[in-house]
Structure formats: C-alpha cells, structure tokens
mmCIF file with all atom_site columns, C-alpha atoms in Angstrom:
data_model
loop_
_atom_site.group_PDB
_atom_site.id
_atom_site.type_symbol
_atom_site.label_atom_id
_atom_site.label_alt_id
_atom_site.label_comp_id
_atom_site.label_asym_id
_atom_site.label_entity_id
_atom_site.label_seq_id
_atom_site.pdbx_PDB_ins_code
_atom_site.Cartn_x
_atom_site.Cartn_y
_atom_site.Cartn_z
_atom_site.occupancy
_atom_site.B_iso_or_equiv
_atom_site.pdbx_formal_charge
_atom_site.auth_seq_id
_atom_site.auth_comp_id
_atom_site.auth_asym_id
_atom_site.auth_atom_id
_atom_site.pdbx_PDB_model_num
ATOM 1   C CA . UNK V 1 1   ? -14.130 -68.362 -106.239 1.00 0.00 ? 1   UNK V CA 1
ATOM 2   C CA . UNK V 1 2   ? -12.326 -67.045 -103.205 1.00 0.00 ? 2   UNK V CA 1
ATOM 3   C CA . UNK V 1 3   ? -8.935  -65.378 -102.809 1.00 0.00 ? 3   UNK V CA 1
ATOM 4   C CA . UNK V 1 4   ? -6.856  -66.239 -99.764  1.00 0.00 ? 4   UNK V CA 1
ATOM 5   C CA . UNK V 1 5   ? -5.749  -62.898 -98.286  1.00 0.00 ? 5   UNK V CA 1
ATOM 6   C CA . UNK V 1 6   ? -2.736  -64.343 -96.448  1.00 0.00 ? 6   UNK V CA 1
ATOM 7   C CA . UNK V 1 7   ? -0.264  -63.853 -99.302  1.00 0.00 ? 7   UNK V CA 1
ATOM 8   C CA . UNK V 1 8   ? -1.478  -60.278 -99.663  1.00 0.00 ? 8   UNK V CA 1
ATOM 9   C CA . UNK V 1 9   ? -1.118  -59.688 -95.919  1.00 0.00 ? 9   UNK V CA 1
ATOM 10  C CA . UNK V 1 10  ? 2.372   -61.166 -95.941  1.00 0.00 ? 10  UNK V CA 1
ATOM 11  C CA . UNK V 1 11  ? 3.447   -58.836 -98.748  1.00 0.00 ? 11  UNK V CA 1
ATOM 12  C CA . UNK V 1 12  ? 1.614   -55.605 -97.929  1.00 0.00 ? 12  UNK V CA 1
ATOM 13  C CA . UNK V 1 13  ? 0.211   -55.918 -94.410  1.00 0.00 ? 13  UNK V CA 1
ATOM 14  C CA . UNK V 1 14  ? -3.322  -56.335 -93.110  1.00 0.00 ? 14  UNK V CA 1
ATOM 15  C CA . UNK V 1 15  ? -4.193  -52.649 -93.426  1.00 0.00 ? 15  UNK V CA 1
ATOM 16  C CA . UNK V 1 16  ? -3.648  -52.685 -97.182  1.00 0.00 ? 16  UNK V CA 1
ATOM 17  C CA . UNK V 1 17  ? -5.764  -55.831 -97.539  1.00 0.00 ? 17  UNK V CA 1
ATOM 18  C CA . UNK V 1 18  ? -8.603  -54.325 -95.515  1.00 0.00 ? 18  UNK V CA 1
ATOM 19  C CA . UNK V 1 19  ? -8.466  -50.984 -97.314  1.00 0.00 ? 19  UNK V CA 1
ATOM 20  C CA . UNK V 1 20  ? -8.516  -52.552 -100.761 1.00 0.00 ? 20  UNK V CA 1
ATOM 21  C CA . UNK V 1 21  ? -11.490 -54.788 -99.973  1.00 0.00 ? 21  UNK V CA 1
ATOM 22  C CA . UNK V 1 22  ? -13.467 -51.851 -98.540  1.00 0.00 ? 22  UNK V CA 1
ATOM 23  C CA . UNK V 1 23  ? -12.632 -49.517 -101.413 1.00 0.00 ? 23  UNK V CA 1
ATOM 24  C CA . UNK V 1 24  ? -13.031 -51.884 -104.329 1.00 0.00 ? 24  UNK V CA 1
ATOM 25  C CA . UNK V 1 25  ? -16.733 -52.630 -103.967 1.00 0.00 ? 25  UNK V CA 1
ATOM 26  C CA . UNK V 1 26  ? -19.793 -51.966 -101.770 1.00 0.00 ? 26  UNK V CA 1
ATOM 27  C CA . UNK V 1 27  ? -20.228 -54.831 -99.243  1.00 0.00 ? 27  UNK V CA 1
ATOM 28  C CA . UNK V 1 28  ? -23.403 -56.185 -100.839 1.00 0.00 ? 28  UNK V CA 1
ATOM 29  C CA . UNK V 1 29  ? -21.774 -56.580 -104.252 1.00 0.00 ? 29  UNK V CA 1
ATOM 30  C CA . UNK V 1 30  ? -19.300 -59.103 -105.597 1.00 0.00 ? 30  UNK V CA 1
ATOM 31  C CA . UNK V 1 31  ? -15.697 -58.061 -106.055 1.00 0.00 ? 31  UNK V CA 1
ATOM 32  C CA . UNK V 1 32  ? -13.465 -58.760 -109.015 1.00 0.00 ? 32  UNK V CA 1
ATOM 33  C CA . UNK V 1 33  ? -9.937  -59.087 -107.690 1.00 0.00 ? 33  UNK V CA 1
ATOM 34  C CA . UNK V 1 34  ? -7.424  -56.605 -109.068 1.00 0.00 ? 34  UNK V CA 1
ATOM 35  C CA . UNK V 1 35  ? -3.757  -56.616 -108.082 1.00 0.00 ? 35  UNK V CA 1
ATOM 36  C CA . UNK V 1 36  ? -3.326  -53.062 -109.381 1.00 0.00 ? 36  UNK V CA 1
ATOM 37  C CA . UNK V 1 37  ? -5.983  -51.934 -106.926 1.00 0.00 ? 37  UNK V CA 1
ATOM 38  C CA . UNK V 1 38  ? -4.018  -53.532 -104.101 1.00 0.00 ? 38  UNK V CA 1
ATOM 39  C CA . UNK V 1 39  ? -0.931  -51.594 -105.140 1.00 0.00 ? 39  UNK V CA 1
ATOM 40  C CA . UNK V 1 40  ? -2.979  -48.394 -105.163 1.00 0.00 ? 40  UNK V CA 1
ATOM 41  C CA . UNK V 1 41  ? -4.229  -48.994 -101.625 1.00 0.00 ? 41  UNK V CA 1
ATOM 42  C CA . UNK V 1 42  ? -0.665  -49.637 -100.470 1.00 0.00 ? 42  UNK V CA 1
ATOM 43  C CA . UNK V 1 43  ? 0.607   -46.428 -102.082 1.00 0.00 ? 43  UNK V CA 1
ATOM 44  C CA . UNK V 1 44  ? -2.128  -44.441 -100.399 1.00 0.00 ? 44  UNK V CA 1
ATOM 45  C CA . UNK V 1 45  ? -1.174  -45.726 -96.952  1.00 0.00 ? 45  UNK V CA 1
ATOM 46  C CA . UNK V 1 46  ? 2.469   -44.938 -97.657  1.00 0.00 ? 46  UNK V CA 1
ATOM 47  C CA . UNK V 1 47  ? 1.404   -41.367 -98.465  1.00 0.00 ? 47  UNK V CA 1
ATOM 48  C CA . UNK V 1 48  ? -0.463  -41.141 -95.147  1.00 0.00 ? 48  UNK V CA 1
ATOM 49  C CA . UNK V 1 49  ? 2.625   -42.365 -93.305  1.00 0.00 ? 49  UNK V CA 1
ATOM 50  C CA . UNK V 1 50  ? 4.888   -40.062 -95.294  1.00 0.00 ? 50  UNK V CA 1
ATOM 51  C CA . UNK V 1 51  ? 2.743   -37.010 -94.585  1.00 0.00 ? 51  UNK V CA 1
ATOM 52  C CA . UNK V 1 52  ? 2.849   -37.737 -90.861  1.00 0.00 ? 52  UNK V CA 1
ATOM 53  C CA . UNK V 1 53  ? 6.624   -38.209 -90.937  1.00 0.00 ? 53  UNK V CA 1
ATOM 54  C CA . UNK V 1 54  ? 7.181   -34.982 -92.893  1.00 0.00 ? 54  UNK V CA 1
ATOM 55  C CA . UNK V 1 55  ? 5.004   -32.846 -90.607  1.00 0.00 ? 55  UNK V CA 1
ATOM 56  C CA . UNK V 1 56  ? 5.480   -34.721 -87.321  1.00 0.00 ? 56  UNK V CA 1
ATOM 57  C CA . UNK V 1 57  ? 6.945   -31.860 -85.293  1.00 0.00 ? 57  UNK V CA 1
ATOM 58  C CA . UNK V 1 58  ? 4.391   -29.372 -86.603  1.00 0.00 ? 58  UNK V CA 1
ATOM 59  C CA . UNK V 1 59  ? 1.473   -31.729 -85.893  1.00 0.00 ? 59  UNK V CA 1
ATOM 60  C CA . UNK V 1 60  ? 2.721   -32.458 -82.364  1.00 0.00 ? 60  UNK V CA 1
ATOM 61  C CA . UNK V 1 61  ? 3.119   -28.795 -81.465  1.00 0.00 ? 61  UNK V CA 1
ATOM 62  C CA . UNK V 1 62  ? -0.010  -27.372 -83.117  1.00 0.00 ? 62  UNK V CA 1
ATOM 63  C CA . UNK V 1 63  ? -2.817  -26.031 -80.963  1.00 0.00 ? 63  UNK V CA 1
ATOM 64  C CA . UNK V 1 64  ? -6.560  -25.958 -81.553  1.00 0.00 ? 64  UNK V CA 1
ATOM 65  C CA . UNK V 1 65  ? -7.256  -22.222 -81.817  1.00 0.00 ? 65  UNK V CA 1
ATOM 66  C CA . UNK V 1 66  ? -8.992  -21.482 -85.122  1.00 0.00 ? 66  UNK V CA 1
ATOM 67  C CA . UNK V 1 67  ? -9.699  -17.810 -84.418  1.00 0.00 ? 67  UNK V CA 1
ATOM 68  C CA . UNK V 1 68  ? -6.631  -16.533 -86.274  1.00 0.00 ? 68  UNK V CA 1
ATOM 69  C CA . UNK V 1 69  ? -6.938  -18.708 -89.379  1.00 0.00 ? 69  UNK V CA 1
ATOM 70  C CA . UNK V 1 70  ? -6.298  -17.105 -92.753  1.00 0.00 ? 70  UNK V CA 1
ATOM 71  C CA . UNK V 1 71  ? -8.647  -17.558 -95.708  1.00 0.00 ? 71  UNK V CA 1
ATOM 72  C CA . UNK V 1 72  ? -6.543  -20.549 -96.756  1.00 0.00 ? 72  UNK V CA 1
ATOM 73  C CA . UNK V 1 73  ? -6.865  -22.105 -93.307  1.00 0.00 ? 73  UNK V CA 1
ATOM 74  C CA . UNK V 1 74  ? -10.621 -21.554 -93.289  1.00 0.00 ? 74  UNK V CA 1
ATOM 75  C CA . UNK V 1 75  ? -10.875 -23.129 -96.741  1.00 0.00 ? 75  UNK V CA 1
ATOM 76  C CA . UNK V 1 76  ? -8.998  -26.220 -95.525  1.00 0.00 ? 76  UNK V CA 1
ATOM 77  C CA . UNK V 1 77  ? -11.275 -26.538 -92.481  1.00 0.00 ? 77  UNK V CA 1
ATOM 78  C CA . UNK V 1 78  ? -14.321 -26.213 -94.722  1.00 0.00 ? 78  UNK V CA 1
ATOM 79  C CA . UNK V 1 79  ? -13.055 -29.000 -97.000  1.00 0.00 ? 79  UNK V CA 1
ATOM 80  C CA . UNK V 1 80  ? -12.248 -31.233 -94.002  1.00 0.00 ? 80  UNK V CA 1
ATOM 81  C CA . UNK V 1 81  ? -15.676 -30.798 -92.440  1.00 0.00 ? 81  UNK V CA 1
ATOM 82  C CA . UNK V 1 82  ? -17.506 -31.216 -95.747  1.00 0.00 ? 82  UNK V CA 1
ATOM 83  C CA . UNK V 1 83  ? -15.758 -34.548 -96.268  1.00 0.00 ? 83  UNK V CA 1
ATOM 84  C CA . UNK V 1 84  ? -16.332 -35.539 -92.628  1.00 0.00 ? 84  UNK V CA 1
ATOM 85  C CA . UNK V 1 85  ? -20.053 -34.862 -93.016  1.00 0.00 ? 85  UNK V CA 1
ATOM 86  C CA . UNK V 1 86  ? -20.232 -37.129 -96.062  1.00 0.00 ? 86  UNK V CA 1
ATOM 87  C CA . UNK V 1 87  ? -18.055 -39.855 -94.531  1.00 0.00 ? 87  UNK V CA 1
ATOM 88  C CA . UNK V 1 88  ? -20.129 -39.969 -91.333  1.00 0.00 ? 88  UNK V CA 1
ATOM 89  C CA . UNK V 1 89  ? -23.246 -40.458 -93.456  1.00 0.00 ? 89  UNK V CA 1
ATOM 90  C CA . UNK V 1 90  ? -21.524 -43.149 -95.532  1.00 0.00 ? 90  UNK V CA 1
ATOM 91  C CA . UNK V 1 91  ? -20.500 -45.096 -92.419  1.00 0.00 ? 91  UNK V CA 1
ATOM 92  C CA . UNK V 1 92  ? -24.097 -45.046 -91.189  1.00 0.00 ? 92  UNK V CA 1
ATOM 93  C CA . UNK V 1 93  ? -25.308 -46.607 -94.443  1.00 0.00 ? 93  UNK V CA 1
ATOM 94  C CA . UNK V 1 94  ? -22.291 -48.954 -94.651  1.00 0.00 ? 94  UNK V CA 1
ATOM 95  C CA . UNK V 1 95  ? -21.106 -47.456 -97.936  1.00 0.00 ? 95  UNK V CA 1
ATOM 96  C CA . UNK V 1 96  ? -17.470 -48.194 -97.214  1.00 0.00 ? 96  UNK V CA 1
ATOM 97  C CA . UNK V 1 97  ? -16.060 -47.598 -100.687 1.00 0.00 ? 97  UNK V CA 1
ATOM 98  C CA . UNK V 1 98  ? -17.073 -43.944 -100.527 1.00 0.00 ? 98  UNK V CA 1
ATOM 99  C CA . UNK V 1 99  ? -15.684 -43.725 -96.992  1.00 0.00 ? 99  UNK V CA 1
ATOM 100 C CA . UNK V 1 100 ? -12.279 -44.615 -98.412  1.00 0.00 ? 100 UNK V CA 1
ATOM 101 C CA . UNK V 1 101 ? -12.630 -42.156 -101.287 1.00 0.00 ? 101 UNK V CA 1
ATOM 102 C CA . UNK V 1 102 ? -13.464 -39.517 -98.671  1.00 0.00 ? 102 UNK V CA 1
ATOM 103 C CA . UNK V 1 103 ? -10.249 -40.346 -96.820  1.00 0.00 ? 103 UNK V CA 1
ATOM 104 C CA . UNK V 1 104 ? -8.359  -39.908 -100.084 1.00 0.00 ? 104 UNK V CA 1
ATOM 105 C CA . UNK V 1 105 ? -9.955  -36.478 -100.568 1.00 0.00 ? 105 UNK V CA 1
ATOM 106 C CA . UNK V 1 106 ? -8.838  -35.513 -97.070  1.00 0.00 ? 106 UNK V CA 1
ATOM 107 C CA . UNK V 1 107 ? -5.249  -36.510 -97.720  1.00 0.00 ? 107 UNK V CA 1
ATOM 108 C CA . UNK V 1 108 ? -5.235  -34.660 -101.053 1.00 0.00 ? 108 UNK V CA 1
ATOM 109 C CA . UNK V 1 109 ? -6.454  -31.508 -99.308  1.00 0.00 ? 109 UNK V CA 1
ATOM 110 C CA . UNK V 1 110 ? -3.817  -31.807 -96.580  1.00 0.00 ? 110 UNK V CA 1
ATOM 111 C CA . UNK V 1 111 ? -0.988  -32.481 -99.029  1.00 0.00 ? 111 UNK V CA 1
ATOM 112 C CA . UNK V 1 112 ? -2.043  -29.571 -101.209 1.00 0.00 ? 112 UNK V CA 1
ATOM 113 C CA . UNK V 1 113 ? -2.192  -27.107 -98.304  1.00 0.00 ? 113 UNK V CA 1
ATOM 114 C CA . UNK V 1 114 ? 0.874   -24.842 -98.498  1.00 0.00 ? 114 UNK V CA 1
ATOM 115 C CA . UNK V 1 115 ? -0.071  -21.904 -96.251  1.00 0.00 ? 115 UNK V CA 1
ATOM 116 C CA . UNK V 1 116 ? 2.182   -21.322 -93.235  1.00 0.00 ? 116 UNK V CA 1
ATOM 117 C CA . UNK V 1 117 ? 1.076   -20.507 -89.707  1.00 0.00 ? 117 UNK V CA 1
ATOM 118 C CA . UNK V 1 118 ? -2.114  -22.561 -90.053  1.00 0.00 ? 118 UNK V CA 1
ATOM 119 C CA . UNK V 1 119 ? -0.959  -25.492 -87.946  1.00 0.00 ? 119 UNK V CA 1
ATOM 120 C CA . UNK V 1 120 ? -4.230  -25.873 -86.027  1.00 0.00 ? 120 UNK V CA 1
ATOM 121 C CA . UNK V 1 121 ? -6.188  -26.541 -89.229  1.00 0.00 ? 121 UNK V CA 1
ATOM 122 C CA . UNK V 1 122 ? -3.582  -29.037 -90.425  1.00 0.00 ? 122 UNK V CA 1
ATOM 123 C CA . UNK V 1 123 ? -3.557  -30.933 -87.114  1.00 0.00 ? 123 UNK V CA 1
ATOM 124 C CA . UNK V 1 124 ? -7.347  -31.061 -86.960  1.00 0.00 ? 124 UNK V CA 1
ATOM 125 C CA . UNK V 1 125 ? -7.536  -32.294 -90.550  1.00 0.00 ? 125 UNK V CA 1
ATOM 126 C CA . UNK V 1 126 ? -5.022  -35.082 -89.971  1.00 0.00 ? 126 UNK V CA 1
ATOM 127 C CA . UNK V 1 127 ? -6.694  -36.173 -86.735  1.00 0.00 ? 127 UNK V CA 1
ATOM 128 C CA . UNK V 1 128 ? -9.985  -36.420 -88.646  1.00 0.00 ? 128 UNK V CA 1
ATOM 129 C CA . UNK V 1 129 ? -8.271  -38.437 -91.377  1.00 0.00 ? 129 UNK V CA 1
ATOM 130 C CA . UNK V 1 130 ? -6.894  -40.939 -88.854  1.00 0.00 ? 130 UNK V CA 1
ATOM 131 C CA . UNK V 1 131 ? -10.291 -41.434 -87.211  1.00 0.00 ? 131 UNK V CA 1
ATOM 132 C CA . UNK V 1 132 ? -11.997 -41.821 -90.595  1.00 0.00 ? 132 UNK V CA 1
ATOM 133 C CA . UNK V 1 133 ? -9.453  -44.461 -91.626  1.00 0.00 ? 133 UNK V CA 1
ATOM 134 C CA . UNK V 1 134 ? -9.276  -46.279 -88.296  1.00 0.00 ? 134 UNK V CA 1
ATOM 135 C CA . UNK V 1 135 ? -12.074 -48.843 -88.862  1.00 0.00 ? 135 UNK V CA 1
ATOM 136 C CA . UNK V 1 136 ? -10.436 -49.834 -92.162  1.00 0.00 ? 136 UNK V CA 1
ATOM 137 C CA . UNK V 1 137 ? -6.772  -49.546 -91.187  1.00 0.00 ? 137 UNK V CA 1
ATOM 138 C CA . UNK V 1 138 ? -6.447  -49.948 -87.409  1.00 0.00 ? 138 UNK V CA 1
ATOM 139 C CA . UNK V 1 139 ? -2.718  -50.655 -87.288  1.00 0.00 ? 139 UNK V CA 1
ATOM 140 C CA . UNK V 1 140 ? -1.182  -47.695 -89.130  1.00 0.00 ? 140 UNK V CA 1
ATOM 141 C CA . UNK V 1 141 ? -3.713  -45.236 -87.708  1.00 0.00 ? 141 UNK V CA 1
ATOM 142 C CA . UNK V 1 142 ? -3.179  -46.423 -84.115  1.00 0.00 ? 142 UNK V CA 1
ATOM 143 C CA . UNK V 1 143 ? 0.588   -46.050 -84.484  1.00 0.00 ? 143 UNK V CA 1
ATOM 144 C CA . UNK V 1 144 ? 0.354   -42.540 -85.940  1.00 0.00 ? 144 UNK V CA 1
ATOM 145 C CA . UNK V 1 145 ? -2.296  -41.460 -83.432  1.00 0.00 ? 145 UNK V CA 1
ATOM 146 C CA . UNK V 1 146 ? 0.024   -42.393 -80.584  1.00 0.00 ? 146 UNK V CA 1
ATOM 147 C CA . UNK V 1 147 ? 3.251   -41.112 -82.159  1.00 0.00 ? 147 UNK V CA 1
ATOM 148 C CA . UNK V 1 148 ? 1.755   -37.678 -82.890  1.00 0.00 ? 148 UNK V CA 1
ATOM 149 C CA . UNK V 1 149 ? 0.547   -37.180 -79.317  1.00 0.00 ? 149 UNK V CA 1
ATOM 150 C CA . UNK V 1 150 ? -3.148  -37.406 -80.132  1.00 0.00 ? 150 UNK V CA 1
ATOM 151 C CA . UNK V 1 151 ? -3.656  -40.283 -77.693  1.00 0.00 ? 151 UNK V CA 1
ATOM 152 C CA . UNK V 1 152 ? -2.437  -38.107 -74.828  1.00 0.00 ? 152 UNK V CA 1
ATOM 153 C CA . UNK V 1 153 ? -4.955  -35.426 -75.805  1.00 0.00 ? 153 UNK V CA 1
ATOM 154 C CA . UNK V 1 154 ? -8.019  -37.398 -76.913  1.00 0.00 ? 154 UNK V CA 1
ATOM 155 C CA . UNK V 1 155 ? -7.438  -40.863 -75.490  1.00 0.00 ? 155 UNK V CA 1
ATOM 156 C CA . UNK V 1 156 ? -6.595  -44.123 -77.214  1.00 0.00 ? 156 UNK V CA 1
ATOM 157 C CA . UNK V 1 157 ? -7.849  -44.226 -80.788  1.00 0.00 ? 157 UNK V CA 1
ATOM 158 C CA . UNK V 1 158 ? -10.195 -47.124 -79.999  1.00 0.00 ? 158 UNK V CA 1
ATOM 159 C CA . UNK V 1 159 ? -12.011 -44.947 -77.456  1.00 0.00 ? 159 UNK V CA 1
ATOM 160 C CA . UNK V 1 160 ? -11.490 -41.502 -79.027  1.00 0.00 ? 160 UNK V CA 1
ATOM 161 C CA . UNK V 1 161 ? -14.721 -39.650 -79.843  1.00 0.00 ? 161 UNK V CA 1
ATOM 162 C CA . UNK V 1 162 ? -15.853 -39.577 -83.438  1.00 0.00 ? 162 UNK V CA 1
ATOM 163 C CA . UNK V 1 163 ? -15.106 -36.108 -84.858  1.00 0.00 ? 163 UNK V CA 1
ATOM 164 C CA . UNK V 1 164 ? -18.117 -33.815 -85.028  1.00 0.00 ? 164 UNK V CA 1
ATOM 165 C CA . UNK V 1 165 ? -18.893 -31.589 -87.979  1.00 0.00 ? 165 UNK V CA 1
ATOM 166 C CA . UNK V 1 166 ? -18.356 -27.934 -87.103  1.00 0.00 ? 166 UNK V CA 1
ATOM 167 C CA . UNK V 1 167 ? -21.173 -26.145 -88.907  1.00 0.00 ? 167 UNK V CA 1
ATOM 168 C CA . UNK V 1 168 ? -19.400 -22.808 -88.467  1.00 0.00 ? 168 UNK V CA 1
ATOM 169 C CA . UNK V 1 169 ? -16.486 -24.180 -90.505  1.00 0.00 ? 169 UNK V CA 1
ATOM 170 C CA . UNK V 1 170 ? -18.850 -24.795 -93.423  1.00 0.00 ? 170 UNK V CA 1
ATOM 171 C CA . UNK V 1 171 ? -19.898 -21.170 -93.659  1.00 0.00 ? 171 UNK V CA 1
ATOM 172 C CA . UNK V 1 172 ? -18.281 -19.042 -96.367  1.00 0.00 ? 172 UNK V CA 1
ATOM 173 C CA . UNK V 1 173 ? -17.617 -15.332 -96.426  1.00 0.00 ? 173 UNK V CA 1
ATOM 174 C CA . UNK V 1 174 ? -17.565 -15.467 -100.236 1.00 0.00 ? 174 UNK V CA 1
ATOM 175 C CA . UNK V 1 175 ? -19.083 -17.775 -102.810 1.00 0.00 ? 175 UNK V CA 1
ATOM 176 C CA . UNK V 1 176 ? -17.990 -18.445 -106.378 1.00 0.00 ? 176 UNK V CA 1
ATOM 177 C CA . UNK V 1 177 ? -20.621 -18.281 -109.117 1.00 0.00 ? 177 UNK V CA 1
ATOM 178 C CA . UNK V 1 178 ? -20.228 -19.441 -112.685 1.00 0.00 ? 178 UNK V CA 1
ATOM 179 C CA . UNK V 1 179 ? -20.519 -16.824 -115.416 1.00 0.00 ? 179 UNK V CA 1
ATOM 180 C CA . UNK V 1 180 ? -22.190 -17.684 -118.703 1.00 0.00 ? 180 UNK V CA 1
ATOM 181 C CA . UNK V 1 181 ? -22.356 -15.522 -121.809 1.00 0.00 ? 181 UNK V CA 1
ATOM 182 C CA . UNK V 1 182 ? -24.808 -16.614 -124.527 1.00 0.00 ? 182 UNK V CA 1
ATOM 183 C CA . UNK V 1 183 ? -25.275 -19.924 -122.741 1.00 0.00 ? 183 UNK V CA 1
ATOM 184 C CA . UNK V 1 184 ? -21.567 -20.803 -122.621 1.00 0.00 ? 184 UNK V CA 1
ATOM 185 C CA . UNK V 1 185 ? -19.399 -20.939 -119.516 1.00 0.00 ? 185 UNK V CA 1
ATOM 186 C CA . UNK V 1 186 ? -17.019 -17.991 -119.723 1.00 0.00 ? 186 UNK V CA 1
ATOM 187 C CA . UNK V 1 187 ? -15.562 -17.665 -116.235 1.00 0.00 ? 187 UNK V CA 1
ATOM 188 C CA . UNK V 1 188 ? -16.548 -17.125 -112.615 1.00 0.00 ? 188 UNK V CA 1
ATOM 189 C CA . UNK V 1 189 ? -17.065 -14.319 -110.122 1.00 0.00 ? 189 UNK V CA 1
ATOM 190 C CA . UNK V 1 190 ? -16.700 -14.181 -106.352 1.00 0.00 ? 190 UNK V CA 1
ATOM 191 C CA . UNK V 1 191 ? -19.281 -12.295 -104.327 1.00 0.00 ? 191 UNK V CA 1
ATOM 192 C CA . UNK V 1 192 ? -20.084 -11.948 -100.602 1.00 0.00 ? 192 UNK V CA 1
ATOM 193 C CA . UNK V 1 193 ? -22.155 -14.902 -99.377  1.00 0.00 ? 193 UNK V CA 1
ATOM 194 C CA . UNK V 1 194 ? -25.020 -12.562 -98.458  1.00 0.00 ? 194 UNK V CA 1
ATOM 195 C CA . UNK V 1 195 ? -25.039 -10.576 -101.705 1.00 0.00 ? 195 UNK V CA 1
ATOM 196 C CA . UNK V 1 196 ? -28.466 -9.831  -103.159 1.00 0.00 ? 196 UNK V CA 1
ATOM 197 C CA . UNK V 1 197 ? -29.555 -10.301 -106.772 1.00 0.00 ? 197 UNK V CA 1
ATOM 198 C CA . UNK V 1 198 ? -28.717 -6.747  -107.808 1.00 0.00 ? 198 UNK V CA 1
ATOM 199 C CA . UNK V 1 199 ? -25.196 -6.918  -106.354 1.00 0.00 ? 199 UNK V CA 1
ATOM 200 C CA . UNK V 1 200 ? -24.508 -10.240 -108.049 1.00 0.00 ? 200 UNK V CA 1
ATOM 201 C CA . UNK V 1 201 ? -25.699 -8.958  -111.434 1.00 0.00 ? 201 UNK V CA 1
ATOM 202 C CA . UNK V 1 202 ? -23.596 -5.811  -111.062 1.00 0.00 ? 202 UNK V CA 1
ATOM 203 C CA . UNK V 1 203 ? -20.509 -7.893  -110.247 1.00 0.00 ? 203 UNK V CA 1
ATOM 204 C CA . UNK V 1 204 ? -21.145 -10.119 -113.260 1.00 0.00 ? 204 UNK V CA 1
ATOM 205 C CA . UNK V 1 205 ? -21.518 -7.188  -115.662 1.00 0.00 ? 205 UNK V CA 1
ATOM 206 C CA . UNK V 1 206 ? -18.379 -5.554  -114.261 1.00 0.00 ? 206 UNK V CA 1
ATOM 207 C CA . UNK V 1 207 ? -16.238 -8.663  -114.566 1.00 0.00 ? 207 UNK V CA 1
ATOM 208 C CA . UNK V 1 208 ? -13.375 -8.798  -117.113 1.00 0.00 ? 208 UNK V CA 1
ATOM 209 C CA . UNK V 1 209 ? -14.714 -12.098 -118.473 1.00 0.00 ? 209 UNK V CA 1
ATOM 210 C CA . UNK V 1 210 ? -18.054 -10.530 -119.374 1.00 0.00 ? 210 UNK V CA 1
ATOM 211 C CA . UNK V 1 211 ? -16.361 -7.528  -120.968 1.00 0.00 ? 211 UNK V CA 1
ATOM 212 C CA . UNK V 1 212 ? -14.194 -9.829  -123.070 1.00 0.00 ? 212 UNK V CA 1
ATOM 213 C CA . UNK V 1 213 ? -16.951 -12.039 -124.432 1.00 0.00 ? 213 UNK V CA 1
ATOM 214 C CA . UNK V 1 214 ? -19.769 -9.480  -124.670 1.00 0.00 ? 214 UNK V CA 1
ATOM 215 C CA . UNK V 1 215 ? -17.662 -7.471  -127.140 1.00 0.00 ? 215 UNK V CA 1
ATOM 216 C CA . UNK V 1 216 ? -19.122 -4.151  -126.022 1.00 0.00 ? 216 UNK V CA 1
ATOM 217 C CA . UNK V 1 217 ? -22.733 -5.207  -126.379 1.00 0.00 ? 217 UNK V CA 1
ATOM 218 C CA . UNK V 1 218 ? -25.305 -4.513  -123.671 1.00 0.00 ? 218 UNK V CA 1
ATOM 219 C CA . UNK V 1 219 ? -26.939 -7.704  -122.393 1.00 0.00 ? 219 UNK V CA 1
ATOM 220 C CA . UNK V 1 220 ? -30.616 -8.116  -123.254 1.00 0.00 ? 220 UNK V CA 1
ATOM 221 C CA . UNK V 1 221 ? -31.176 -10.450 -120.345 1.00 0.00 ? 221 UNK V CA 1
ATOM 222 C CA . UNK V 1 222 ? -29.224 -11.206 -117.146 1.00 0.00 ? 222 UNK V CA 1
#
C-alpha cells in the first residue's frame, strides 16, 4: 500500500516529509508509516530553525580562527568532525537514516554548547549541519544558509563544497579511561593522550575512586 505525501506536505512542508522518509528506514527496506515519526521530524526542523534564530547575530559575525579555542571549543569541534566523518561515509553507502541521526547529534552538540567566546566553533558546526541536512531538507537549509551570510562566504548552498574532516580537530590532548576495581566499573581517569603504561597505572592507583573502592588494600594486579 502507498501513502500519498501531499496531505503531509500541505500540513508540515516538503522538508518534513523528506526527512521522515529518509530517517524512518534504509532505502532498500519497506517502511511502516508512523504519524508520530512525522511529528518528530517536524519538531527537529523547528529546533534547527529556532537555534539559527536565537544565535543569528553571533553566527553572522563569527570568524574562522580556531587558534584561540578553549578546551570546550576544541571538544565541540572534535564532536562536529567525528559526526561529519561518519555522515560522509553514510552518504557514500546511501545509509540515509544514519545520516539524519548524525544531523540530530550535531544539533544536540550545538544546543548543549554553553561556552562563551567560541563563536568560530559554533559557526563551523552549524554550517556543517546545514550542508549535512541539505540533500534531505533543501528548503529550510537554503533559507538559513542565505540568511546567516554563508552564501556570501562559501557560495550558494547547491554549489558549496562538502565540508572536509579536519584531522587535527580529532586529536585530543587528554583521553578518558574507564577504571575498574575487581572487575566492576568504578569511575574514570583522565590522562595525557601520549601517557605511557606506567603513567596510566600510577594515575589509576592515585585516583580517589580507586582509594574508595580498594579499601586500603594493595592491588595484586593492575
């Protein structure tokens, strides 16, 4: 059985219809229609529009210098480029449902970013989000791309270059490692990315979580 999309387009717009169809199922599989899923797609696009409206002046004025980013700004860039790397791969294999979930991860990261003075990272992240969404939602993304001044900088969205993964943004100064005591997860430690085995073990044994759960006992094995 088929579902005529016209009523959906009349109520929500073509972008919502396209987004829902792409997100609900991989293209080679059948799709069970779900009105709640349509509502979810519509709410997501309203969040994209709302984020742009809330931060419009900041996004228009932001530059592209990442040299002075704080740890929070670097973490946002890393999340953006990790998602971009996955989304680019998903487009190549036509796995559109995970492309949309990647766009949702991007918006969550942007909405959750509260650090000030990191406008360049925020602008880059939103420009990546618009390009990721464009094949699915050409109308809303084209409007926002133009309104935020990105067309003047990078050209019309139809012709704008696909964003490239910045490998330097994926590098971390510190990494987080899980801490287990007697086979149970008891916390985490942060160590320099280049720390050797001895330094990592020393950090683990000196951590408050280990002290709490080891109850004064010396570990027999690390």
